[in-house]
Short mmCIF file of C-alpha atoms in Angstrom, two decimals:
data_model
loop_
_atom_site.label_atom_id
_atom_site.label_comp_id
_atom_site.label_asym_id
_atom_site.label_seq_id
_atom_site.Cartn_x
_atom_site.Cartn_y
_atom_site.Cartn_z
CA UNK A 22 -6.32 -19.42 16.04
CA UNK A 23 -9.01 -19.78 12.74
CA UNK A 24 -12.01 -18.47 14.09
CA UNK A 25 -9.87 -15.49 16.09
CA UNK A 26 -8.23 -14.27 12.73
CA UNK A 27 -12.16 -14.35 10.89
CA UNK A 28 -13.42 -12.17 13.38
CA UNK A 29 -10.60 -9.94 12.96
CA UNK A 30 -11.40 -10.00 9.43
CA UNK A 31 -15.05 -9.68 9.09
CA UNK A 32 -14.46 -6.07 11.57
CA UNK A 33 -11.95 -5.07 8.97
CA UNK A 34 -14.33 -5.16 5.92
CA UNK A 35 -17.16 -4.32 7.42
CA UNK A 36 -14.82 -1.19 8.65
CA UNK A 37 -12.40 -0.56 6.37
CA UNK A 38 -12.60 1.55 2.77
CA UNK A 39 -9.84 0.51 1.38
CA UNK A 40 -11.52 -3.40 1.54
CA UNK A 41 -14.95 -2.77 1.57
CA UNK A 42 -16.75 -0.86 -1.47
CA UNK A 43 -19.91 -0.70 0.14
CA UNK A 44 -18.17 1.48 3.28
CA UNK A 45 -15.65 3.57 1.17
CA UNK A 46 -17.56 6.77 0.16
CA UNK A 47 -19.10 6.88 4.40
CA UNK A 48 -16.08 5.67 6.48
CA UNK A 49 -12.73 7.33 6.06
CA UNK A 50 -9.08 6.60 6.84
CA UNK A 51 -6.10 8.70 7.58
CA UNK A 52 -2.81 8.97 6.24
CA UNK A 53 0.17 9.66 8.55
CA UNK A 54 3.57 10.75 6.37
CA UNK A 55 6.15 9.42 8.76
CA UNK A 56 8.90 7.40 6.59
CA UNK A 57 10.62 9.25 3.47
CA UNK A 58 12.75 6.89 2.69
CA UNK A 59 12.19 4.39 0.56
CA UNK A 60 14.76 0.99 0.15
CA UNK A 61 13.28 0.13 -3.29
CA UNK A 62 13.46 1.89 -6.77
CA UNK A 63 10.13 0.98 -8.83
CA UNK A 64 10.90 2.36 -12.06
CA UNK A 65 7.13 4.55 -12.47
CA UNK A 66 7.71 6.23 -8.90
CA UNK A 67 8.51 9.84 -8.35
CA UNK A 68 8.15 10.42 -4.68
CA UNK A 69 8.17 14.65 -3.92
CA UNK A 70 6.61 16.90 -1.28
CA UNK A 71 3.80 19.05 -2.48
CA UNK A 72 0.50 20.68 -2.73
CA UNK A 73 -1.05 18.82 -5.93
CA UNK A 74 -0.79 16.28 -7.44
CA UNK A 75 -3.48 13.26 -6.07
CA UNK A 76 -1.83 10.52 -5.99
CA UNK A 77 1.32 7.57 -3.77
CA UNK A 78 4.36 8.31 -3.52
CA UNK A 79 2.80 12.26 -1.87
CA UNK A 80 2.71 14.74 0.93
CA UNK A 81 2.78 18.32 2.01
CA UNK A 82 5.05 17.86 4.58
CA UNK A 83 6.51 14.69 6.38
CA UNK A 84 5.89 14.03 9.92
CA UNK A 85 7.42 12.41 13.49
CA UNK A 86 5.38 9.94 15.14
CA UNK A 87 4.46 13.21 17.66
CA UNK A 88 2.74 15.38 15.16
CA UNK A 89 1.30 12.34 13.91
CA UNK A 90 -0.25 11.54 16.70
CA UNK A 91 -2.13 14.90 17.12
CA UNK A 92 -3.23 14.56 13.83
CA UNK A 93 -4.91 11.40 14.33
CA UNK A 94 -6.23 12.95 16.79
CA UNK A 95 -7.26 16.11 16.06
CA UNK A 96 -8.93 14.48 12.64
CA UNK A 97 -10.02 11.80 14.52
CA UNK A 98 -12.81 14.69 16.44
CA UNK A 99 -13.85 16.22 13.58
CA UNK A 100 -15.65 13.09 11.55
CA UNK A 101 -15.66 9.43 11.28
CA UNK A 102 -12.55 8.05 10.50
CA UNK A 103 -12.07 4.13 11.12
CA UNK A 104 -8.80 3.72 10.16
CA UNK A 105 -5.43 5.11 10.27
CA UNK A 106 -2.43 3.88 8.18
CA UNK A 107 1.53 5.06 6.97
CA UNK A 108 1.90 4.64 3.80
CA UNK A 109 4.73 6.81 2.89
CA UNK A 110 5.39 8.71 0.51
CA UNK A 111 8.42 6.00 1.13
CA UNK A 112 8.61 2.14 2.43
CA UNK A 113 6.91 1.88 5.70
CA UNK A 114 9.12 -0.76 7.53
CA UNK A 115 12.26 1.77 6.17
CA UNK A 116 11.05 4.00 8.23
CA UNK A 117 11.30 3.86 12.48
CA UNK A 118 9.08 6.56 12.78
CA UNK A 119 6.85 3.94 11.72
CA UNK A 120 7.81 1.46 14.19
CA UNK A 121 7.80 5.02 16.84
CA UNK A 122 3.92 6.11 15.81
CA UNK A 123 2.54 2.50 15.26
CA UNK A 124 3.45 2.50 19.23
CA UNK A 125 1.84 5.34 20.11
CA UNK A 126 -1.24 5.00 18.53
CA UNK A 127 -1.93 1.70 20.29
CA UNK A 128 -1.87 3.56 23.73
CA UNK A 129 -3.51 6.67 22.51
CA UNK A 130 -6.11 5.38 20.30
CA UNK A 131 -6.46 1.57 21.08
CA UNK A 132 -9.79 1.39 18.90
CA UNK A 133 -8.26 2.41 15.70
CA UNK A 134 -7.79 0.23 12.58
CA UNK A 135 -4.29 0.32 11.59
CA UNK A 136 -2.98 -0.79 8.09
CA UNK A 137 0.13 0.49 6.92
CA UNK A 138 1.56 -0.03 2.96
CA UNK A 139 4.86 -1.80 2.01
CA UNK A 140 6.74 -3.25 -1.03
CA UNK A 141 7.77 -6.04 1.19
CA UNK A 142 11.47 -5.78 1.35
CA UNK A 143 11.68 -6.04 4.52
CA UNK A 144 8.02 -7.42 5.58
CA UNK A 145 9.79 -10.72 6.48
CA UNK A 146 11.96 -8.95 8.82
CA UNK A 147 9.29 -7.05 10.94
CA UNK A 148 6.56 -9.05 10.76
CA UNK A 149 6.12 -10.23 14.01
CA UNK A 150 6.57 -6.67 15.31
CA UNK A 151 4.25 -5.40 13.59
CA UNK A 152 1.73 -8.07 14.54
CA UNK A 153 2.77 -7.43 18.25
CA UNK A 154 2.54 -3.70 17.45
CA UNK A 155 -1.37 -4.21 17.18
CA UNK A 156 -1.21 -3.74 12.85
CA UNK A 157 -4.61 -5.43 11.89
CA UNK A 158 -3.87 -5.16 7.98
CA UNK A 159 -0.45 -4.81 5.64
CA UNK A 160 -1.08 -3.35 1.84
CA UNK A 161 1.70 -4.93 -0.11
CA UNK A 162 2.89 -3.79 -3.75
CA UNK A 163 3.98 -6.35 -6.21
CA UNK A 164 3.95 -6.32 -9.41
CA UNK A 165 5.82 -9.22 -10.72
CA UNK A 166 6.78 -12.51 -9.44
CA UNK A 167 8.82 -13.95 -12.55
CA UNK A 168 12.55 -12.23 -12.22
CA UNK A 169 12.61 -12.27 -16.12
CA UNK A 170 9.09 -9.37 -16.35
CA UNK A 171 10.64 -7.60 -13.04
CA UNK A 172 14.09 -6.58 -14.20
CA UNK A 173 11.80 -4.03 -15.59
CA UNK A 174 10.08 -2.78 -13.55
CA UNK A 175 12.57 -1.78 -10.53
CA UNK A 176 16.05 -0.06 -11.29
CA UNK A 177 17.67 -2.05 -7.95
CA UNK A 178 17.14 -2.35 -4.64
CA UNK A 179 18.79 -1.17 -0.49
CA UNK A 180 19.29 -4.81 1.32
CA UNK A 181 21.04 -5.32 4.57
CA UNK A 182 23.71 -2.56 3.62
CA UNK A 183 24.70 -3.89 0.01
CA UNK A 184 23.26 -2.35 -3.62
CA UNK A 185 21.09 -4.71 -5.52
CA UNK A 186 20.75 -4.26 -9.20
CA UNK A 187 19.23 -5.76 -12.40
CA UNK A 188 17.91 -10.09 -11.67
CA UNK A 189 19.39 -10.33 -8.29
CA UNK A 190 17.12 -7.53 -7.37
CA UNK A 191 15.26 -8.50 -7.85
CA UNK A 192 15.12 -11.77 -7.01
CA UNK A 193 15.57 -10.56 -3.65
CA UNK A 194 12.85 -8.65 -3.38
CA UNK A 195 10.21 -11.23 -5.10
CA UNK A 196 10.91 -13.94 -2.10
CA UNK A 197 11.17 -11.55 0.80
CA UNK A 198 7.60 -10.47 -0.63
CA UNK A 199 6.24 -13.71 -0.91
CA UNK A 200 7.55 -14.76 2.39
CA UNK A 201 6.44 -10.93 3.95
CA UNK A 202 2.03 -11.78 2.53
CA UNK A 203 2.87 -15.01 3.92
CA UNK A 204 4.32 -14.23 7.32
CA UNK A 205 1.74 -11.69 7.45
CA UNK A 206 -1.02 -13.93 7.33
CA UNK A 207 0.46 -16.12 9.76
CA UNK A 208 -0.05 -13.79 12.46
CA UNK A 209 -3.63 -13.29 12.07
CA UNK A 210 -3.14 -9.59 9.50
CA UNK A 211 -5.99 -9.13 6.55
CA UNK A 212 -3.26 -8.84 3.37
CA UNK A 213 -4.13 -6.56 0.08
CA UNK A 214 -2.39 -7.46 -2.40
CA UNK A 215 -1.67 -4.20 -4.56
CA UNK A 216 -0.37 -4.36 -8.65
CA UNK A 217 0.61 -2.05 -10.67
CA UNK A 218 -1.33 -2.41 -14.16
CA UNK A 219 1.71 -2.08 -16.86
CA UNK A 220 0.72 -2.57 -20.77
CA UNK A 221 2.96 -4.83 -22.37
CA UNK A 222 5.25 -5.83 -19.65
CA UNK A 223 2.43 -7.56 -16.11
CA UNK A 224 -0.60 -7.04 -18.58
CA UNK A 225 -0.24 -10.68 -19.06
CA UNK A 226 1.24 -11.58 -16.09
CA UNK A 227 -0.99 -9.91 -12.40
CA UNK A 228 -2.84 -13.10 -12.30
CA UNK A 229 -0.64 -15.39 -12.00
CA UNK A 230 0.32 -12.72 -8.76
CA UNK A 231 -2.82 -13.59 -7.97
CA UNK A 232 -2.17 -17.55 -8.07
CA UNK A 233 1.01 -17.54 -5.70
CA UNK A 234 -0.41 -14.41 -3.10
CA UNK A 235 -4.15 -16.48 -2.73
CA UNK A 236 -1.72 -19.20 -2.16
CA UNK A 237 0.19 -17.19 0.84
CA UNK A 238 -2.65 -16.14 2.45
CA UNK A 239 -3.72 -12.93 0.76
CA UNK A 240 -6.71 -12.01 1.58
CA UNK A 241 -8.20 -9.10 -1.29
CA UNK A 242 -6.21 -7.76 -4.06
CA UNK A 243 -6.62 -4.14 -6.11
CA UNK A 244 -5.17 -4.50 -9.71
CA UNK A 245 -3.52 -0.31 -9.53
CA UNK A 246 -3.11 1.55 -13.21
CA UNK A 247 0.38 2.24 -13.84
CA UNK A 248 0.65 6.48 -13.59
CA UNK A 249 3.41 6.93 -16.35
CA UNK A 250 6.07 9.10 -14.46
CA UNK A 251 9.97 8.94 -14.18
CA UNK A 252 11.43 6.27 -16.09
CA UNK A 253 7.93 4.75 -17.29
CA UNK A 254 6.89 8.63 -18.76
CA UNK A 255 6.60 6.82 -21.88
CA UNK A 256 4.36 3.75 -20.86
CA UNK A 257 0.42 4.69 -21.79
CA UNK A 258 -1.53 4.12 -19.12
CA UNK A 259 -3.86 0.39 -19.14
CA UNK A 260 -7.69 1.66 -20.75
CA UNK A 261 -10.16 0.72 -19.04
CA UNK A 262 -11.38 -2.09 -20.98
CA UNK A 263 -7.34 -3.37 -19.96
CA UNK A 264 -8.21 -3.16 -16.62
CA UNK A 265 -11.72 -4.43 -16.06
CA UNK A 266 -10.80 -7.50 -17.86
CA UNK A 267 -7.66 -8.51 -16.00
CA UNK A 268 -9.35 -7.62 -13.07
CA UNK A 269 -12.64 -10.32 -13.98
CA UNK A 270 -10.00 -13.08 -15.04
CA UNK A 271 -8.25 -11.65 -10.71
CA UNK A 272 -11.56 -11.88 -9.34
CA UNK A 273 -12.14 -16.22 -10.49
CA UNK A 274 -9.15 -16.58 -8.04
CA UNK A 275 -9.22 -13.98 -5.27
CA UNK A 276 -11.48 -10.80 -4.18
CA UNK A 277 -10.74 -7.91 -6.04
CA UNK A 278 -10.91 -4.65 -4.50
CA UNK A 279 -12.29 -1.25 -7.34
CA UNK A 280 -12.82 1.32 -4.85
CA UNK A 281 -8.96 2.48 -5.13
CA UNK A 282 -9.10 6.35 -5.69
CA UNK A 283 -4.38 6.04 -5.74
CA UNK A 284 -4.18 8.48 -2.16
CA UNK A 285 -1.53 10.39 -1.14
CA UNK A 286 0.74 9.38 2.34
CA UNK A 287 -1.33 12.85 4.22
CA UNK A 288 -4.97 12.22 2.54
CA UNK A 289 -7.46 11.45 5.70
CA UNK A 290 -10.91 11.75 5.14
CA UNK A 291 -14.23 9.51 2.82
CA UNK A 292 -11.94 8.67 -0.62
CA UNK A 293 -12.86 10.86 -3.38
CA UNK A 294 -16.10 12.26 -1.80
CA UNK A 295 -15.90 15.88 -2.73
CA UNK A 296 -15.47 18.27 0.65
CA UNK A 297 -14.91 15.31 2.60
CA UNK A 298 -11.26 14.48 0.98
CA UNK A 299 -8.17 15.83 2.57
CA UNK A 300 -4.09 16.08 2.62
CA UNK A 301 -2.35 17.60 4.52
CA UNK A 302 -1.90 20.87 3.01
CA UNK A 303 -5.85 21.43 3.76
CA UNK A 304 -7.25 21.28 0.42
CA UNK A 305 -9.82 19.14 -0.79
CA UNK A 306 -8.36 16.42 -3.29
CA UNK A 307 -11.34 16.94 -5.12
CA UNK A 308 -10.17 20.61 -6.05
CA UNK A 309 -7.58 18.69 -8.53
#
């Protein structure tokens, strides 16, 4: 088992532009926007359908599984796409279309690396199913593992037919996120943890997240700067020195990916590369 997981990890880190900085400007990815629904409310998140914004949580449309497969077939025929992922614009695991898509993709394009991002609330429930569908890597966004910090990042969660708020909500979320990381890793998936750095709130806590997710089996972390929106529109975006300081501290614990472009949920092509990074509005992201 260890050998299998190791070889799988090596393959993904070699070919995945979100795991290997040397491949980031050489190999493409395609995000398919099949997952509009979300089951938590992050205070910095604004999901939207538009052609203008270049950030997570945004797509120009929502596709069903069949349309997404056609899109993948089209873009892989046009360029060096190695990875296909579901990244929203909501939460992948809160949408049944995600599972339909991966099932179809396994038969249509079995050689592509299959990945997805999630807030982790439903990851313990679905980790086994994702492994059965051939998902290679999972990115879990974990912004706090201390409920006293997390309660200021999330307003509520929807879990098993009930809405939870405050400390009760974040205790459920954190428990499931960490169990999900552990279960996904145990299933042979490569787990990357994203953490949004929020100055004055979790900036001194990111290192604790790194220690915990490393113990749970995560292989990589990605520290993202807050995009001040929604309830956090008045927060400051972290500057470069703060970002670098936190990344250096985390890197003493777990490898850190530093080339993330905070892609849209419908991005495809080579991340950040002028004229080769697109979204479904058919306009290069570099134009914005």
